Amino acid sequence: MILKNLNIAGKNFLITGGNGMLASDISRYLKALGCNVIDDFFDITVPVLWEQILKVNKIDFIIHTAALTNVDYCESNRKECYRVNYDFIKKVIPLLKEEKFVYFSSTGVYGNSSNNFFNNEDDPTLPSTKYHLSKLKTENYLQLNYGNYLILRLGWLYGGNVKHKKNFVDKILREASQKDIIYSDEYILGSPTSTLDVSKQLNFLLEKNITGIFNCVNTSDNPISRLDYVRHILNTLKLKNQIIPAPINYFKRLANIPKNESALNLNLNKLNLNIMNNWESALSKYIIDNYG
C-alpha cells in the first residue's frame, strides 16, 4: 500500500543488529542522508531494553536486522532459534505506537514449494528449515498484529565490511588465495544480493511510505547457482583458480536448505518501485570497490 510521501531526512531510526553486514550498510546510508540513527547493540529478547529505548528516543522507524542466522545451528537449537527470531516480536508489538517496523526476512521462506523459475510473493511458503520457519512465523505475526509494517524478503546477502565473518565474497577470495581448485554447488540456486542496494531500495520505499511484503533481490535473467556466484567473484578479479562442480553431498548440511531461493521482485515491479540492480553489475562494483 502507498500512502503520502515522506521526507526521512532528520527522522529517528532504531536499527537492531548494528554490527551485522546489512545493518552497517543501512546505518551508513541513512546517516549520509541526514537521518538520526541509533544502532548500538542491545539484546532484542529483553523487552525492558526495547521499552527504555523507545521511551527515551522518539523513534520514527525501527529497522530490524538482528537475527540468529546460522541455519544449521538453528536446526539443532530450535528453542533458541525461535526465542531470538520469533518470540521477541510478541513482546515488542505491545510497546509500539505508530513507528514504521521494517522486518527483513528471506527468500528461503518459500522452501521447495514452488515449481516456478523464480519464487514470487504469490507463491506458497513452505519453509524447509527451522530458521526459515522462524522468519515466516514472525512475518505472519507482524502482518496480523501491526499495521505499519514493511517486510522485505532478501536473497544471498553480501556487503558491508569486507572482513565480516558472514561476507561470502571475502570467504571465497580467502579460499582462492589458499587453493588452486575450488568446489562449488551447481544445483543450489539463489539471488546474490548487495546490502548497499537493499539500503537504497529500503530508503526509496520508506520515502514512498510503503507498507506490505516484497521480495528484494538483485535481478537476473535466470536463477543463479552457487557455482555461478563463485565464478563471477573470481572472474571479476581475473583469478585463475579452477572452479569445479561439487559432488553431491560434498557440502554436508544439517539443515534441509531449499534448492531454489532465487526470487523475482514481483510486488515491487507491480508498483513500478523496483530499483534493484542486476546481480552481476552490483557484485562486480562491490568487488572492484573493495578488492580491485
Short mmCIF file of C-alpha atoms in Angstrom, two decimals:
data_model
loop_
_atom_site.label_atom_id
_atom_site.label_comp_id
_atom_site.label_asym_id
_atom_site.label_seq_id
_atom_site.Cartn_x
_atom_site.Cartn_y
_atom_site.Cartn_z
CA MET A 1 0.00 0.00 0.00
CA ILE A 2 1.27 3.51 -0.87
CA LEU A 3 0.49 6.36 1.49
CA LYS A 4 1.61 10.00 1.48
CA ASN A 5 5.28 10.53 0.54
CA LEU A 6 7.70 11.17 3.41
CA ASN A 7 10.93 13.12 3.79
CA ILE A 8 13.03 10.88 6.03
CA ALA A 9 15.94 13.31 6.50
CA GLY A 10 16.10 14.22 10.19
CA LYS A 11 13.89 11.28 11.20
CA ASN A 12 14.89 8.99 14.07
CA PHE A 13 15.85 5.40 13.29
CA LEU A 14 16.46 2.44 15.58
CA ILE A 15 18.48 -0.28 13.85
CA THR A 16 18.88 -3.64 15.56
CA GLY A 17 21.78 -5.96 14.81
CA GLY A 18 24.03 -2.94 14.30
CA ASN A 19 27.21 -4.99 13.93
CA GLY A 20 25.86 -7.02 11.01
CA MET A 21 26.57 -6.65 7.28
CA LEU A 22 23.13 -5.34 6.41
CA ALA A 23 22.70 -3.09 9.43
CA SER A 24 26.08 -1.44 8.95
CA ASP A 25 25.34 -0.51 5.34
CA ILE A 26 21.84 0.72 6.15
CA SER A 27 23.19 2.76 9.04
CA ARG A 28 25.89 4.42 6.91
CA TYR A 29 23.41 5.14 4.12
CA LEU A 30 20.81 6.72 6.40
CA LYS A 31 23.38 8.81 8.27
CA ALA A 32 24.62 10.16 4.93
CA LEU A 33 21.05 11.26 4.20
CA GLY A 34 20.92 13.24 7.45
CA CYS A 35 18.90 10.75 9.48
CA ASN A 36 19.40 10.26 13.21
CA VAL A 37 20.42 6.65 13.75
CA ILE A 38 20.64 4.58 16.93
CA ASP A 39 22.48 1.36 16.07
CA ASP A 40 24.16 0.33 19.31
CA PHE A 41 23.91 -3.36 20.11
CA PHE A 42 21.28 -4.47 22.61
CA ASP A 43 19.66 -7.79 23.46
CA ILE A 44 16.48 -7.81 21.40
CA THR A 45 14.97 -10.60 23.53
CA VAL A 46 14.74 -8.32 26.60
CA PRO A 47 11.51 -6.23 26.49
CA VAL A 48 12.68 -3.67 29.06
CA LEU A 49 15.57 -2.67 26.79
CA TRP A 50 13.14 -2.01 23.93
CA GLU A 51 10.92 -0.09 26.33
CA GLN A 52 13.78 2.10 27.52
CA ILE A 53 14.99 2.93 24.01
CA LEU A 54 11.51 3.72 22.74
CA LYS A 55 10.72 5.84 25.80
CA VAL A 56 13.89 7.92 25.75
CA ASN A 57 14.03 8.40 21.99
CA LYS A 58 11.19 9.47 19.71
CA ILE A 59 11.67 6.68 17.16
CA ASP A 60 10.06 7.06 13.76
CA PHE A 61 11.39 3.89 12.11
CA ILE A 62 12.52 0.55 13.51
CA ILE A 63 14.81 -1.34 11.14
CA HIS A 64 15.02 -4.88 12.47
CA THR A 65 18.00 -6.79 11.07
CA ALA A 66 19.04 -8.69 14.21
CA ALA A 67 18.59 -12.47 14.00
CA LEU A 68 20.16 -15.80 14.77
CA THR A 69 21.18 -16.59 11.18
CA ASN A 70 23.27 -19.77 11.40
CA VAL A 71 20.84 -22.09 9.63
CA ASP A 72 22.47 -25.32 10.81
CA TYR A 73 22.71 -24.10 14.42
CA CYS A 74 19.03 -23.16 14.33
CA GLU A 75 18.18 -26.65 13.10
CA SER A 76 19.66 -28.30 16.20
CA ASN A 77 18.68 -25.49 18.62
CA ARG A 78 15.03 -24.92 17.79
CA LYS A 79 14.06 -23.25 21.08
CA GLU A 80 16.92 -20.78 20.89
CA CYS A 81 16.15 -20.10 17.24
CA TYR A 82 12.52 -19.27 17.99
CA ARG A 83 13.40 -17.31 21.15
CA VAL A 84 15.63 -14.92 19.21
CA ASN A 85 13.98 -14.91 15.79
CA TYR A 86 10.29 -15.12 16.65
CA ASP A 87 9.34 -14.79 20.32
CA PHE A 88 10.77 -11.27 20.51
CA ILE A 89 8.10 -9.84 18.18
CA LYS A 90 5.27 -10.82 20.54
CA LYS A 91 6.98 -8.78 23.29
CA VAL A 92 7.77 -5.77 21.11
CA ILE A 93 4.45 -5.18 19.34
CA PRO A 94 2.63 -4.08 22.54
CA LEU A 95 5.32 -1.41 23.08
CA LEU A 96 4.87 0.21 19.68
CA LYS A 97 2.69 3.19 18.80
CA GLU A 98 2.99 4.48 15.25
CA GLU A 99 6.58 3.57 14.39
CA LYS A 100 7.18 2.01 10.98
CA PHE A 101 8.51 -1.51 11.62
CA VAL A 102 10.78 -2.87 8.89
CA TYR A 103 11.41 -6.60 9.08
CA PHE A 104 13.97 -8.45 6.98
CA SER A 105 13.04 -11.97 6.04
CA SER A 106 14.44 -14.38 3.48
CA THR A 107 13.51 -15.80 0.10
CA GLY A 108 14.18 -19.14 1.78
CA VAL A 109 10.68 -18.99 3.30
CA TYR A 110 9.32 -20.34 0.01
CA GLY A 111 11.15 -23.60 0.70
CA ASN A 112 10.73 -26.11 -2.10
CA SER A 113 7.03 -25.37 -2.52
CA SER A 114 7.18 -23.62 -5.88
CA ASN A 115 7.79 -25.02 -9.35
CA ASN A 116 8.28 -21.53 -10.75
CA PHE A 117 11.52 -20.40 -12.34
CA PHE A 118 11.71 -17.66 -9.69
CA ASN A 119 9.89 -17.50 -6.36
CA ASN A 120 7.46 -14.58 -6.15
CA GLU A 121 5.21 -13.20 -3.44
CA ASP A 122 2.17 -15.02 -4.83
CA ASP A 123 3.83 -18.42 -4.35
CA PRO A 124 3.07 -20.60 -1.30
CA THR A 125 5.51 -20.57 1.61
CA LEU A 126 6.68 -23.92 2.95
CA PRO A 127 9.97 -23.45 4.84
CA SER A 128 12.26 -26.49 4.91
CA THR A 129 14.43 -25.30 7.83
CA LYS A 130 13.77 -24.12 11.39
CA TYR A 131 15.48 -20.82 10.60
CA HIS A 132 13.22 -20.02 7.67
CA LEU A 133 10.17 -21.16 9.62
CA SER A 134 11.08 -18.71 12.40
CA LYS A 135 11.27 -15.95 9.79
CA LEU A 136 7.89 -16.83 8.32
CA LYS A 137 6.24 -17.03 11.75
CA THR A 138 7.48 -13.51 12.51
CA GLU A 139 6.22 -12.25 9.15
CA ASN A 140 2.78 -13.69 9.85
CA TYR A 141 2.60 -12.35 13.40
CA LEU A 142 3.61 -8.87 12.28
CA GLN A 143 1.04 -8.79 9.49
CA LEU A 144 -1.77 -9.93 11.80
CA ASN A 145 -0.94 -7.71 14.75
CA TYR A 146 0.57 -4.45 13.48
CA GLY A 147 -0.50 -2.28 10.59
CA ASN A 148 2.54 -0.09 9.92
CA TYR A 149 5.00 -2.71 8.69
CA LEU A 150 7.31 -3.31 5.76
CA ILE A 151 8.62 -6.84 5.16
CA LEU A 152 11.50 -7.41 2.74
CA ARG A 153 12.48 -10.95 1.73
CA LEU A 154 16.17 -10.89 0.86
CA GLY A 155 18.40 -13.20 -1.16
CA TRP A 156 22.01 -14.31 -0.63
CA LEU A 157 23.42 -11.22 1.05
CA TYR A 158 26.94 -9.85 0.72
CA GLY A 159 28.36 -6.44 1.56
CA GLY A 160 29.33 -4.29 4.50
CA ASN A 161 32.79 -4.67 5.96
CA VAL A 162 34.85 -6.98 3.73
CA LYS A 163 36.17 -8.80 6.80
CA HIS A 164 32.77 -9.52 8.31
CA LYS A 165 32.59 -13.21 9.19
CA LYS A 166 29.44 -13.71 7.10
CA ASN A 167 30.77 -11.98 3.99
CA PHE A 168 30.60 -14.69 1.32
CA VAL A 169 32.71 -12.70 -1.15
CA ASP A 170 35.61 -12.41 1.27
CA LYS A 171 35.27 -16.07 2.23
CA ILE A 172 35.66 -17.14 -1.40
CA LEU A 173 38.59 -14.80 -2.03
CA ARG A 174 40.38 -16.11 1.06
CA GLU A 175 39.78 -19.65 -0.15
CA ALA A 176 41.09 -18.70 -3.60
CA SER A 177 44.31 -17.39 -2.05
CA GLN A 178 44.91 -20.77 -0.41
CA LYS A 179 43.68 -23.28 -3.00
CA ASP A 180 44.11 -23.72 -6.75
CA ILE A 181 40.87 -25.72 -7.02
CA ILE A 182 37.56 -24.53 -5.59
CA TYR A 183 34.47 -26.73 -5.40
CA SER A 184 31.07 -25.11 -5.61
CA ASP A 185 27.46 -26.35 -5.82
CA GLU A 186 25.78 -26.06 -9.22
CA TYR A 187 22.39 -27.33 -8.00
CA ILE A 188 21.65 -24.82 -5.21
CA LEU A 189 20.06 -21.71 -6.75
CA GLY A 190 19.50 -18.23 -5.39
CA SER A 191 19.77 -14.47 -5.86
CA PRO A 192 23.07 -12.84 -4.81
CA THR A 193 22.05 -9.52 -3.26
CA SER A 194 24.01 -6.41 -2.33
CA THR A 195 23.39 -4.92 1.13
CA LEU A 196 24.07 -1.47 -0.33
CA ASP A 197 21.38 -1.96 -2.99
CA VAL A 198 18.99 -3.16 -0.29
CA SER A 199 19.77 0.03 1.68
CA LYS A 200 18.90 2.18 -1.35
CA GLN A 201 15.72 0.23 -2.07
CA LEU A 202 14.70 0.49 1.59
CA ASN A 203 15.18 4.26 1.57
CA PHE A 204 13.09 4.54 -1.61
CA LEU A 205 10.25 2.53 -0.07
CA LEU A 206 10.33 4.49 3.19
CA GLU A 207 10.15 7.80 1.33
CA LYS A 208 7.17 6.44 -0.61
CA ASN A 209 5.65 5.36 2.73
CA ILE A 210 5.07 1.82 1.52
CA THR A 211 3.60 -0.97 3.61
CA GLY A 212 3.40 -4.63 2.62
CA ILE A 213 5.60 -7.59 1.80
CA PHE A 214 8.16 -7.60 -1.00
CA ASN A 215 10.93 -9.74 -2.43
CA CYS A 216 14.04 -7.55 -2.53
CA VAL A 217 16.89 -9.12 -4.50
CA ASN A 218 19.31 -8.12 -7.23
CA THR A 219 17.80 -9.04 -10.59
CA SER A 220 18.84 -11.75 -13.03
CA ASP A 221 17.51 -13.36 -16.19
CA ASN A 222 17.95 -16.85 -14.73
CA PRO A 223 18.34 -18.34 -11.25
CA ILE A 224 21.98 -18.15 -10.14
CA SER A 225 23.78 -21.21 -8.80
CA ARG A 226 26.41 -21.08 -6.09
CA LEU A 227 28.88 -22.06 -8.79
CA ASP A 228 27.79 -19.09 -10.95
CA TYR A 229 28.19 -16.83 -7.91
CA VAL A 230 31.71 -18.07 -7.12
CA ARG A 231 32.78 -17.96 -10.76
CA HIS A 232 31.73 -14.32 -11.09
CA ILE A 233 33.64 -13.35 -7.94
CA LEU A 234 36.86 -14.89 -9.25
CA ASN A 235 36.40 -13.73 -12.83
CA THR A 236 35.88 -10.13 -11.75
CA LEU A 237 39.41 -10.09 -10.33
CA LYS A 238 40.73 -12.27 -13.19
CA LEU A 239 41.82 -15.00 -10.79
CA LYS A 240 42.92 -18.27 -12.37
CA ASN A 241 41.62 -20.78 -9.83
CA GLN A 242 39.88 -23.83 -11.27
CA ILE A 243 36.21 -23.99 -10.28
CA ILE A 244 34.73 -27.48 -10.23
CA PRO A 245 31.09 -28.53 -9.65
CA ALA A 246 31.00 -30.19 -6.25
CA PRO A 247 29.97 -33.85 -5.99
CA ILE A 248 26.54 -34.50 -4.48
CA ASN A 249 26.66 -34.16 -0.66
CA TYR A 250 30.12 -32.56 -0.83
CA PHE A 251 28.79 -29.71 1.32
CA LYS A 252 27.11 -31.55 4.18
CA ARG A 253 24.41 -29.53 5.92
CA LEU A 254 22.35 -30.37 8.96
CA ALA A 255 19.54 -28.16 7.67
CA ASN A 256 17.50 -29.09 4.62
CA ILE A 257 18.18 -25.83 2.81
CA PRO A 258 15.92 -25.01 -0.16
CA LYS A 259 17.20 -26.00 -3.59
CA ASN A 260 15.98 -22.77 -5.17
CA GLU A 261 15.93 -19.49 -3.22
CA SER A 262 16.00 -17.33 -6.36
CA ALA A 263 13.32 -14.69 -6.46
CA LEU A 264 11.50 -12.18 -8.62
CA ASN A 265 10.65 -8.76 -7.18
CA LEU A 266 7.09 -9.13 -8.41
CA ASN A 267 5.37 -6.78 -5.96
CA LEU A 268 7.98 -4.06 -6.46
CA ASN A 269 7.56 -4.42 -10.22
CA LYS A 270 3.77 -4.19 -9.96
CA LEU A 271 4.11 -0.81 -8.22
CA ASN A 272 6.94 0.32 -10.53
CA LEU A 273 9.17 0.67 -7.46
CA ASN A 274 11.95 -1.82 -8.24
CA ILE A 275 15.35 -0.07 -8.25
CA MET A 276 17.45 -3.17 -7.51
CA ASN A 277 20.43 -3.50 -9.88
CA ASN A 278 21.38 -6.51 -11.98
CA TRP A 279 23.25 -9.04 -9.84
CA GLU A 280 26.40 -9.12 -11.98
CA SER A 281 26.89 -5.36 -12.10
CA ALA A 282 26.17 -4.97 -8.37
CA LEU A 283 28.58 -7.76 -7.44
CA SER A 284 31.32 -6.51 -9.78
CA LYS A 285 31.06 -3.00 -8.34
CA TYR A 286 31.33 -4.27 -4.78
CA ILE A 287 34.38 -6.40 -5.61
CA ILE A 288 36.18 -3.68 -7.57
CA ASP A 289 35.44 -1.02 -4.95
CA ASN A 290 36.77 -3.21 -2.14
CA TYR A 291 39.37 -5.51 -3.75
CA GLY A 292 40.23 -4.05 -7.16
#
